[in-house]
């Protein structure tokens, strides 16, 4: 039997010691567990960006516990939760009850049951670092083999906070082409711009009109970044099987001056949008 | 028995391979050890910032060896040291003799004894990367079970370099309120401004006057970031039980344009300052 | 027997989840393997910078598998390769066939044999994240004990793509001094400027003329950063035994406004250049 895994993702960044302290707490409370850092560069307080990242990562995770922290409401009465899911990856997800975990839970077999995690009490109890004080200790307990139901009070999974899904609208133009309006969901280190749109939309398309800000670009659909000349804008079915706007040897985000959340329109001979 | 832990903290950053090389050296020389990265984003050459970080982290560490490197004097005759402490966390601290380790040592049970770590000799011996050449190998030897006293020559713990403590002054105003002058000790990723002042000072206070640069702000004392309206300045007893200046959904450091080391005055009905 | 090691280096950065996903894939496919991150801050798409980093790190690595990804040609017909080497460090190197791995392979005992790694097929197969889909799975297979030759088709090591070596030219001046022209190979976090020049060149020299951009500086040869007054430019035989331009308590890169690849001339009473 291999060591239990605890997967971590957060908006803590790596400059400060926040992530290191979570590792230290887990090392102390569950010495046999192996911690796997998924990402700690989620944009600060951006719960939707965190939820999208977890959904991208989820299909690649094996058994373990997933702890995620993007938590602008830390210290308020928002609940801390652990969720049990029914797939072959991580069995348990732990974090704030603010919608962060729910897309990943859906990818990981769907929610079976949930518990709320108690806060410590006492005058001096910190209220600003639940990663250290609530979430990591709960993960350590699961990694040590404690029962899920021992972590806290059961709550209805239907009561958990969920985020609104991304808005994707389609309309058919007079010439028979389809116009899809969606939003930028992620911009990666290389400036690739992932849209809230599944990659299958591009199936069969060879080009698409792309409307971003006031600019209108005719973009070829390519399979690899290097299929594009330097500086040329293209569309790609990316490694998460989403639609991404990319630029040859460059940053699509810089080229098109877009940010996460910006509205993007695609016009082309598209198949059905899921 | 679980694997021995080696905790690492430094100002090396994560862009270059410095930290990776320390991991590689430890993997080679103590393959059973598990390395826990605490933080590598300490401001370059800022020994006091590193000492403050180690003191914040120390209470959360279990058994192991703590290696820390913020070392502007590397290659000079400044000593490299290993310190044995008497608490239930890490038993040994390793790093340069420049004051970096001493606050953490005090948190970890106090210094029992210390040794100096020999430098390699020979014309080609590098003098610029003691993390790789001196500190990590010494930690690996301890992780392999070698005796502390085998690492080097014993030196008096009283001879170790210490940093001046932060200056905190208080005076009582005519109206009976207390004015405390202190300094910014840490600004985290979120722009929270931690002061060199223990949180107990805020006990019982509901507001305080805050004088930073030329600005004078009346700040409520809150328990959670989200207790503040967006953009409002408040005071908080933070997760290290220190006083922190915070802003609702924003960066206190940006709002008040302060940097580490800046002078801050608090005026209020405060209890005793420790 | 200690756990098998997989060393990772890339230009993925740590803000996104790319590195985390590689860890997750390895945790799933080779749970007993221990992953050691060497560096993920290699400049984007800079294969030569990646190759230089791997060569610097290679001498410090123990047994294991080295996976490196700087891969502007991902998704094109460029080959994915695994290389077996003959030294006492890592036995296998995995990555794109673009020259990234060859300097490290030379440091690690020289190439013995190589195989190409097959791509997945199928319409939906991603073509943009071979770290996840090709390189990490191949490393996991080796870590699980599979035979090297089972990974793919053997190819001649002489057929692997190599990078041009750095150009270093020397000429003897009328006064008997030697002028060496070379290039900036690496700028680290501290602004130290490593040249493509072995440190032995500085043996016996006490000063050298340094010509960078339009500036001409007489630089002392020192052994430690702290041997220089604040702001003074010096030359150092660095921790990789290369020649580095350094500045006392400051950044040589900022002081001299140089970037990786810039031309630098050294003039002095130098020994032979290797």
Short mmCIF file of C-alpha atoms in Angstrom, two decimals, chain B residues 11-18 20-21 23-25 27-28 31-33 40-42 44-45 72-76 123-129 132, chain C residues 1-2 5 7 14 36-42 53 56-57 59-62 186-190 203 223-227 236-240 249:
data_model
loop_
_atom_site.label_atom_id
_atom_site.label_comp_id
_atom_site.label_asym_id
_atom_site.label_seq_id
_atom_site.Cartn_x
_atom_site.Cartn_y
_atom_site.Cartn_z
CA UNK B 11 15.80 33.93 0.14
CA UNK B 12 16.78 31.84 -2.90
CA UNK B 13 13.45 32.25 -4.69
CA UNK B 14 12.04 29.50 -6.86
CA UNK B 15 12.93 30.76 -10.33
CA UNK B 16 16.52 29.52 -10.21
CA UNK B 17 17.68 26.03 -9.27
CA UNK B 18 19.13 26.89 -5.85
CA UNK B 20 16.19 22.31 -6.27
CA UNK B 21 19.90 21.70 -5.79
CA UNK B 23 16.71 19.01 -2.50
CA UNK B 24 18.99 17.04 -4.82
CA UNK B 25 21.89 17.10 -2.37
CA UNK B 27 18.08 13.20 -1.79
CA UNK B 28 21.59 11.93 -2.53
CA UNK B 31 17.60 9.43 0.74
CA UNK B 32 15.20 8.58 3.56
CA UNK B 33 14.73 12.20 4.62
CA UNK B 40 11.90 30.65 -0.28
CA UNK B 41 10.55 34.12 -0.97
CA UNK B 42 12.19 35.91 1.93
CA UNK B 44 16.88 39.06 -0.59
CA UNK B 45 19.57 39.50 2.07
CA UNK B 72 24.68 38.19 2.58
CA UNK B 73 28.02 37.34 4.20
CA UNK B 74 28.48 33.99 2.45
CA UNK B 75 32.13 33.38 1.69
CA UNK B 76 33.42 35.75 4.36
CA UNK B 123 41.54 26.37 -4.38
CA UNK B 124 38.47 25.55 -6.42
CA UNK B 125 36.12 25.30 -3.45
CA UNK B 126 33.09 27.48 -4.07
CA UNK B 127 32.46 30.23 -1.57
CA UNK B 128 29.10 31.46 -2.75
CA UNK B 129 26.63 28.61 -2.20
CA UNK B 132 24.53 23.44 -1.14
CA UNK C 1 16.66 0.48 -1.10
CA UNK C 2 15.38 4.05 -1.09
CA UNK C 5 13.66 9.70 -7.65
CA UNK C 7 13.83 15.09 -11.02
CA UNK C 14 4.51 27.67 -10.50
CA UNK C 36 12.32 16.43 -6.74
CA UNK C 37 11.61 19.80 -8.35
CA UNK C 38 14.83 21.31 -9.67
CA UNK C 39 13.42 24.53 -11.12
CA UNK C 40 10.34 25.60 -13.05
CA UNK C 41 11.28 29.21 -13.68
CA UNK C 42 13.32 28.67 -16.84
CA UNK C 53 20.43 25.04 -16.03
CA UNK C 56 24.64 23.28 -13.73
CA UNK C 57 22.41 20.96 -11.73
CA UNK C 59 26.73 17.19 -11.02
CA UNK C 60 24.61 17.29 -7.86
CA UNK C 61 22.03 14.66 -8.82
CA UNK C 62 21.99 11.14 -7.46
CA UNK C 186 22.44 33.17 -16.82
CA UNK C 187 21.23 35.93 -14.53
CA UNK C 188 20.11 34.66 -11.16
CA UNK C 189 17.61 36.08 -8.69
CA UNK C 190 20.29 38.21 -7.08
CA UNK C 203 43.15 31.67 -11.89
CA UNK C 223 36.18 35.16 -3.77
CA UNK C 224 32.93 36.24 -2.10
CA UNK C 225 30.17 38.75 -2.81
CA UNK C 226 30.89 40.46 0.48
CA UNK C 227 34.50 41.13 -0.56
CA UNK C 236 34.04 35.80 -9.23
CA UNK C 237 34.61 32.10 -9.82
CA UNK C 238 31.07 31.08 -8.94
CA UNK C 239 29.45 28.01 -7.41
CA UNK C 240 29.29 26.31 -10.84
CA UNK C 249 25.15 44.16 -2.07
#
